[in-house]
Short mmCIF file of C-alpha atoms in Angstrom, two decimals:
data_model
loop_
_atom_site.label_atom_id
_atom_site.label_comp_id
_atom_site.label_asym_id
_atom_site.label_seq_id
_atom_site.Cartn_x
_atom_site.Cartn_y
_atom_site.Cartn_z
CA MET A 1 12.36 -8.91 36.25
CA ARG A 2 9.30 -6.73 36.61
CA SER A 3 10.46 -4.44 33.87
CA SER A 4 10.02 -7.30 31.40
CA GLN A 5 6.28 -7.06 31.93
CA PHE A 6 6.33 -3.76 30.08
CA ALA A 7 8.46 -4.96 27.17
CA CYS A 8 6.72 -5.12 23.80
CA ALA A 9 5.44 -8.50 22.72
CA GLU A 10 7.70 -10.55 20.49
CA ILE A 11 6.63 -11.93 17.13
CA PRO A 12 4.56 -15.12 17.53
CA GLU A 13 6.49 -18.19 16.47
CA GLY A 14 5.62 -20.15 13.36
CA GLU A 15 2.79 -17.86 12.26
CA SER A 16 1.80 -16.49 8.87
CA TYR A 17 1.96 -12.76 8.24
CA HIS A 18 -1.73 -12.08 8.89
CA ARG A 19 -1.50 -13.66 12.38
CA LEU A 20 1.47 -11.67 13.69
CA ALA A 21 -0.73 -9.30 15.74
CA ARG A 22 -2.08 -12.23 17.79
CA THR A 23 0.58 -11.92 20.47
CA PRO A 24 0.31 -13.03 24.13
CA ARG A 25 -0.61 -9.42 24.93
CA PHE A 26 -3.61 -9.45 22.59
CA ARG A 27 -6.97 -8.76 24.26
CA TRP A 28 -10.45 -8.36 22.78
CA TRP A 29 -10.32 -4.57 23.10
CA VAL A 30 -7.12 -4.23 21.03
CA PHE A 31 -9.04 -4.38 17.74
CA PRO A 32 -11.57 -1.56 18.45
CA LEU A 33 -9.00 0.56 20.28
CA SER A 34 -6.57 0.32 17.36
CA LEU A 35 -9.26 1.46 14.95
CA LEU A 36 -10.29 4.31 17.23
CA VAL A 37 -6.76 5.63 17.79
CA PHE A 38 -5.91 5.32 14.10
CA THR A 39 -9.09 7.21 13.10
CA VAL A 40 -8.49 10.01 15.59
CA LEU A 41 -4.86 10.47 14.57
CA LEU A 42 -5.80 10.36 10.91
CA PHE A 43 -8.48 13.01 11.43
CA PHE A 44 -6.13 15.49 13.10
CA LEU A 45 -3.39 14.72 10.58
CA TRP A 46 -5.55 15.50 7.58
CA VAL A 47 -7.08 18.57 9.24
CA GLY A 48 -3.56 19.90 9.66
CA VAL A 49 -2.73 19.15 6.03
CA LEU A 50 -5.94 20.82 4.89
CA VAL A 51 -5.09 23.96 6.87
CA VAL A 52 -1.62 24.13 5.35
CA MET A 53 -2.99 23.59 1.83
CA THR A 54 -5.53 26.35 2.40
CA ILE A 55 -2.81 28.75 3.49
CA VAL A 56 -0.72 27.91 0.42
CA ALA A 57 -3.76 28.42 -1.84
CA ILE A 58 -4.43 31.82 -0.27
CA LEU A 59 -0.83 32.92 -0.65
CA GLY A 60 -0.97 32.00 -4.32
CA GLY A 61 0.64 29.67 -6.76
CA SER A 62 0.94 31.28 -10.16
CA GLY A 63 2.20 29.45 -13.20
CA LEU A 64 5.90 29.26 -13.96
CA ALA A 65 5.06 29.82 -17.64
CA PRO A 66 1.97 29.99 -19.83
CA ASP A 67 0.16 26.61 -19.95
CA SER A 68 2.76 25.11 -17.65
CA VAL A 69 2.40 22.81 -14.70
CA ARG A 70 1.47 25.34 -12.07
CA VAL A 71 3.18 25.83 -8.72
CA GLY A 72 -0.21 25.24 -7.08
CA GLU A 73 -0.56 21.87 -8.84
CA ILE A 74 2.92 20.79 -7.80
CA ALA A 75 2.29 21.96 -4.23
CA GLY A 76 -1.04 20.14 -4.21
CA LEU A 77 0.65 16.95 -5.38
CA ALA A 78 3.36 17.33 -2.72
CA PHE A 79 0.80 17.87 0.04
CA GLY A 80 -1.32 14.97 -1.18
CA LEU A 81 1.60 12.55 -1.26
CA SER A 82 2.95 13.86 2.05
CA ALA A 83 -0.43 13.45 3.75
CA ILE A 84 -0.50 9.79 2.78
CA ALA A 85 3.19 9.30 3.63
CA LEU A 86 2.48 10.55 7.16
CA LEU A 87 0.46 7.37 7.66
CA VAL A 88 3.81 5.67 8.28
CA PRO A 89 4.34 7.14 11.78
CA VAL A 90 0.60 6.87 12.54
CA THR A 91 0.56 3.17 11.69
CA LEU A 92 3.78 2.46 13.57
CA PHE A 93 2.38 4.32 16.61
CA VAL A 94 -0.72 2.12 16.65
CA VAL A 95 1.36 -1.04 16.38
CA ARG A 96 3.92 -0.10 19.03
CA VAL A 97 1.82 1.83 21.56
CA VAL A 98 -1.72 0.50 21.20
CA GLN A 99 -0.97 -3.11 20.29
CA TRP A 100 2.29 -3.04 22.26
CA ARG A 101 4.27 -5.18 19.85
CA ARG A 102 7.36 -4.87 17.69
CA THR A 103 6.91 -2.50 14.78
CA GLY A 104 9.07 -4.72 12.59
CA ALA A 105 6.29 -7.31 12.57
CA LEU A 106 4.30 -4.96 10.36
CA PHE A 107 6.88 -5.34 7.58
CA SER A 108 7.42 -9.08 7.47
CA VAL A 109 7.54 -12.36 9.37
CA ALA A 110 11.26 -11.70 9.84
CA GLY A 111 10.46 -8.69 12.03
CA ARG A 112 12.05 -6.20 9.64
CA MET A 113 12.02 -4.93 6.08
CA ARG A 114 13.81 -7.50 3.89
CA TRP A 115 15.66 -4.98 1.75
CA ARG A 116 17.25 -7.42 -0.69
CA TRP A 117 13.88 -9.03 -1.36
CA LEU A 118 12.30 -5.60 -1.79
CA ALA A 119 14.94 -4.70 -4.38
CA ARG A 120 14.21 -7.88 -6.33
CA CYS A 121 10.49 -7.08 -6.29
CA VAL A 122 11.09 -3.52 -7.51
CA PHE A 123 13.13 -4.72 -10.50
CA THR A 124 10.61 -7.49 -11.21
CA ALA A 125 7.77 -4.93 -11.31
CA ALA A 126 9.27 -3.46 -14.48
CA VAL A 127 8.29 -6.59 -16.42
CA PRO A 128 4.48 -6.43 -15.95
CA LEU A 129 4.62 -2.66 -16.37
CA THR A 130 6.29 -3.08 -19.77
CA ALA A 131 3.84 -5.82 -20.73
CA GLY A 132 0.95 -3.54 -19.79
CA ALA A 133 2.33 -0.73 -21.94
CA MET A 134 2.67 -3.04 -24.92
CA LEU A 135 -0.85 -4.38 -24.40
CA LEU A 136 -2.17 -0.82 -24.26
CA LEU A 137 -0.64 -0.15 -27.70
CA VAL A 138 -2.33 -3.28 -29.05
CA LEU A 139 -5.71 -2.44 -27.57
CA SER A 140 -5.53 1.14 -28.82
CA GLY A 141 -4.56 -0.08 -32.29
CA GLY A 142 -1.56 2.21 -32.43
CA THR A 143 2.21 2.11 -32.47
CA PRO A 144 4.73 4.43 -30.86
CA ALA A 145 5.19 6.12 -34.24
CA ASP A 146 1.48 6.77 -34.71
CA GLY A 147 0.97 8.98 -31.74
CA PRO A 148 3.77 10.18 -29.50
CA VAL A 149 3.05 11.25 -25.96
CA SER A 150 1.82 14.81 -25.83
CA VAL A 151 4.33 16.87 -23.88
CA ASN A 152 2.75 19.83 -22.15
CA TYR A 153 4.79 20.65 -19.09
CA GLY A 154 5.39 24.27 -20.08
CA SER A 155 9.01 24.53 -18.94
CA ALA A 156 11.91 22.32 -17.99
CA GLU A 157 11.96 23.88 -14.51
CA ALA A 158 8.31 22.99 -13.90
CA LEU A 159 8.81 19.41 -15.08
CA ALA A 160 11.95 19.01 -12.97
CA ALA A 161 10.12 20.27 -9.88
CA ALA A 162 7.17 17.93 -10.45
CA VAL A 163 9.37 14.88 -11.10
CA LEU A 164 11.52 15.68 -8.06
CA VAL A 165 8.42 15.74 -5.84
CA ILE A 166 7.25 12.44 -7.33
CA VAL A 167 10.59 10.66 -6.97
CA LEU A 168 11.13 11.84 -3.41
CA LEU A 169 7.63 11.24 -2.03
CA VAL A 170 6.07 8.36 -3.97
CA PRO A 171 8.18 5.62 -2.29
CA PHE A 172 7.07 6.83 1.15
CA GLN A 173 3.45 7.27 0.04
CA SER A 174 3.31 3.80 -1.53
CA ALA A 175 4.89 2.19 1.52
CA ALA A 176 2.46 4.05 3.79
CA GLU A 177 -0.59 2.76 1.90
CA GLU A 178 0.70 -0.81 1.96
CA MET A 179 1.61 -0.59 5.65
CA THR A 180 -1.93 0.60 6.41
CA VAL A 181 -4.15 -1.47 4.11
CA ARG A 182 -2.09 -4.62 3.54
CA GLY A 183 -0.29 -4.35 6.87
CA LEU A 184 -2.35 -3.00 9.74
CA VAL A 185 -5.75 -4.03 8.36
CA MET A 186 -4.71 -7.57 7.43
CA GLN A 187 -3.03 -8.18 10.78
CA LEU A 188 -5.95 -6.72 12.73
CA VAL A 189 -8.43 -9.01 10.98
CA GLY A 190 -6.04 -11.93 11.26
CA SER A 191 -5.75 -11.46 15.01
CA LEU A 192 -9.45 -12.18 15.62
CA GLY A 193 -9.35 -15.97 15.43
CA SER A 194 -8.63 -17.58 18.80
CA PRO A 195 -5.59 -19.92 18.62
CA GLY A 196 -7.36 -22.56 20.72
CA GLY A 197 -10.77 -22.35 19.07
CA ASP A 198 -11.91 -25.54 17.32
CA SER A 199 -15.16 -24.22 15.87
CA SER A 200 -15.56 -23.71 12.15
CA PHE A 201 -15.93 -19.97 12.73
CA ALA A 202 -12.63 -19.78 14.62
CA ARG A 203 -10.85 -21.77 11.91
CA VAL A 204 -12.19 -19.44 9.24
CA LEU A 205 -11.00 -16.40 11.18
CA ARG A 206 -7.54 -17.93 11.55
CA SER A 207 -7.34 -18.64 7.83
CA PRO A 208 -5.79 -15.95 5.59
CA TRP A 209 -8.94 -15.33 3.54
CA PRO A 210 -10.80 -12.88 5.80
CA ALA A 211 -7.59 -10.84 6.14
CA VAL A 212 -6.92 -11.00 2.39
CA LEU A 213 -10.47 -9.92 1.58
CA ALA A 214 -10.34 -7.04 4.07
CA GLY A 215 -6.90 -5.80 2.99
CA GLY A 216 -7.70 -6.32 -0.68
CA THR A 217 -11.07 -4.63 -0.98
CA LEU A 218 -11.00 -1.81 1.58
CA PHE A 219 -9.43 0.75 -0.74
CA ALA A 220 -11.77 -0.20 -3.57
CA ALA A 221 -14.77 0.17 -1.25
CA LEU A 222 -13.61 3.63 -0.15
CA TYR A 223 -13.12 4.66 -3.77
CA ALA A 224 -16.55 3.31 -4.77
CA SER A 225 -18.20 5.31 -1.99
CA THR A 226 -16.86 8.57 -3.45
CA HIS A 227 -17.04 7.55 -7.13
CA PRO A 228 -20.24 5.50 -7.43
CA GLY A 229 -20.27 5.53 -11.23
CA HIS A 230 -16.68 4.33 -11.70
CA LEU A 231 -17.36 0.60 -11.95
CA TRP A 232 -14.31 -0.36 -14.01
CA ALA A 233 -11.91 1.63 -11.85
CA THR A 234 -13.43 0.16 -8.68
CA VAL A 235 -13.11 -3.40 -9.95
CA SER A 236 -9.54 -2.68 -11.05
CA LEU A 237 -8.69 -1.43 -7.59
CA ALA A 238 -10.20 -4.59 -6.11
CA VAL A 239 -8.13 -6.78 -8.44
CA PHE A 240 -4.96 -4.88 -7.57
CA GLY A 241 -5.75 -4.93 -3.85
CA LEU A 242 -6.65 -8.60 -3.67
CA GLY A 243 -3.55 -9.55 -5.64
CA MET A 244 -1.28 -7.55 -3.35
CA ALA A 245 -3.02 -8.83 -0.20
CA TRP A 246 -2.63 -12.45 -1.30
CA LEU A 247 0.99 -11.83 -2.27
CA THR A 248 1.65 -10.28 1.15
CA TRP A 249 0.39 -13.45 2.82
CA ARG A 250 2.17 -15.71 0.31
CA THR A 251 5.57 -14.03 0.71
CA GLY A 252 5.25 -13.25 4.41
CA GLY A 253 5.68 -9.50 4.10
CA LEU A 254 4.88 -6.19 2.44
CA GLU A 255 7.92 -6.01 0.17
CA ALA A 256 6.26 -7.46 -2.95
CA ALA A 257 3.21 -5.20 -2.68
CA ILE A 258 5.38 -2.14 -2.06
CA GLY A 259 7.56 -2.98 -5.07
CA LEU A 260 4.75 -2.99 -7.64
CA HIS A 261 2.99 -0.05 -5.97
CA VAL A 262 6.10 2.15 -6.07
CA VAL A 263 7.04 1.38 -9.67
CA ASN A 264 3.50 1.83 -11.01
CA SER A 265 2.95 5.07 -9.14
CA LEU A 266 6.31 6.52 -10.21
CA VAL A 267 5.59 5.82 -13.87
CA GLN A 268 1.95 6.92 -13.88
CA LEU A 269 2.49 10.17 -11.96
CA SER A 270 5.57 11.00 -14.02
CA LEU A 271 3.48 10.62 -17.18
CA CYS A 272 0.91 13.00 -15.70
CA ALA A 273 3.68 15.52 -15.05
CA VAL A 274 5.11 15.22 -18.59
CA GLU A 275 1.68 15.60 -20.18
CA GLY A 276 0.68 18.50 -17.91
CA ARG A 277 -2.14 16.50 -16.27
CA LEU A 278 -1.24 16.78 -12.59
CA SER A 279 -4.66 18.34 -11.96
CA GLU A 280 -6.18 14.92 -12.76
CA VAL A 281 -4.41 13.29 -9.84
CA GLY A 282 -6.94 12.55 -7.14
CA THR A 283 -9.89 12.87 -9.54
CA GLY A 284 -9.73 10.73 -12.66
CA VAL A 285 -6.52 9.09 -11.43
CA VAL A 286 -6.33 7.65 -7.94
CA ILE A 287 -3.20 8.99 -6.29
CA GLY A 288 -0.78 6.14 -5.65
CA SER A 289 -3.33 3.41 -6.35
CA GLY A 290 -1.00 1.62 -8.72
CA LEU A 291 -3.63 1.65 -11.47
CA PRO A 292 -2.80 2.51 -15.06
CA VAL A 293 -3.52 6.14 -15.79
CA GLY A 294 -6.68 6.49 -17.84
CA THR A 295 -10.41 6.84 -17.73
CA ASN A 296 -13.00 4.55 -16.21
CA THR A 297 -13.00 1.99 -19.03
CA PRO A 298 -12.73 -1.81 -19.47
CA THR A 299 -9.19 -1.24 -20.74
CA THR A 300 -8.15 -0.19 -17.24
CA LEU A 301 -9.41 -3.50 -15.86
CA VAL A 302 -7.72 -5.54 -18.61
CA LEU A 303 -4.37 -3.82 -18.01
CA THR A 304 -4.66 -4.30 -14.26
CA VAL A 305 -5.47 -8.01 -14.58
CA VAL A 306 -2.51 -8.55 -16.93
CA GLN A 307 -0.06 -6.60 -14.78
CA VAL A 308 -1.15 -8.09 -11.46
CA GLY A 309 -1.42 -11.63 -12.82
CA LEU A 310 2.03 -11.54 -14.42
CA TYR A 311 3.54 -9.99 -11.29
CA LEU A 312 2.02 -12.70 -9.08
CA LEU A 313 3.53 -15.43 -11.26
CA LEU A 314 6.97 -13.83 -11.35
CA VAL A 315 7.16 -12.97 -7.64
CA THR A 316 5.88 -16.32 -6.37
CA GLY A 317 8.45 -18.04 -8.57
CA LEU A 318 11.21 -15.79 -7.22
CA ALA A 319 10.06 -16.35 -3.64
CA ARG A 320 10.21 -20.11 -4.15
CA ARG A 321 13.61 -19.89 -5.77
CA HIS A 322 15.17 -17.71 -3.07
CA GLY A 323 13.46 -19.39 -0.12
CA VAL A 324 11.55 -16.32 1.08
CA ALA A 325 10.03 -17.13 4.47
CA ARG A 326 6.22 -17.36 4.68
CA ARG A 327 6.11 -17.90 8.46
CA SER A 328 7.89 -16.42 11.43
CA ALA A 329 10.81 -18.30 12.89
CA THR A 330 10.41 -20.92 15.60
CA THR A 331 12.72 -21.41 18.57
CA GLN A 332 14.82 -24.50 18.17
CA PRO A 333 14.57 -26.96 21.08
#
């Protein structure tokens, strides 16, 4: 019986997604310790990635053909996506070892990834993406016949290598960002409100709004700190983040946010590869942010609002239709 004292905490019964970290094993020091461990692991992870990238840069990375997508650009993209994808084991380590709870609670109120629901969300994401592309044509005053996409990948081999990297790594990178920002951050903030507290402050902390605000604006705040003049891109990131954070709470899991993130990132990065603009990734284009590729303009915000708004309507309707759980299960008496 003593061994049960060391078992990880089960998912709290009848709780919304943002409250799943408030287990019986929760103590006041779990919040700061989780942040500290995550920061330390992230530091050493990215130092290691930086060292590897430096070695690759020193060894070289010449072009496969004149004006082609260079090996160095493809390698840089692969390292960038891989560095973010490695947040998956870091986040799961913090949940399982520091918070001492089931890692499945990070994915949904069901304690696991709901794969069928994720598949529905991925297919649904194609609708707002198509609507955004059509709106972009209207706003630019053009038609597909007026100005075809400029293809500048240099060689079929270079394009194939770039697309292969994108297809293989973007799903992991997108899931890692959602697990961190919409998962770990939202559940950490949601764990602060005491279950027995009757004060207005405790009720506010237990509500989903502090967690939604934290998980929805953190990435935008980090981007703004490094790109102070990019107002439209920052606001677009906030709109995307807040929409995905609210949808995570509304559907009881990360599947909906991962679905739109993956589809958007696959399309936008693939376009960069086709047009020979991989060097823009991480500068003008936020890697894996889910934003439409483009400059810091009001058009970016308009496209983001349309895509996120339409996706919210479609996914909430699907969730209602298929009975997607918003709260964790309760034990029947």
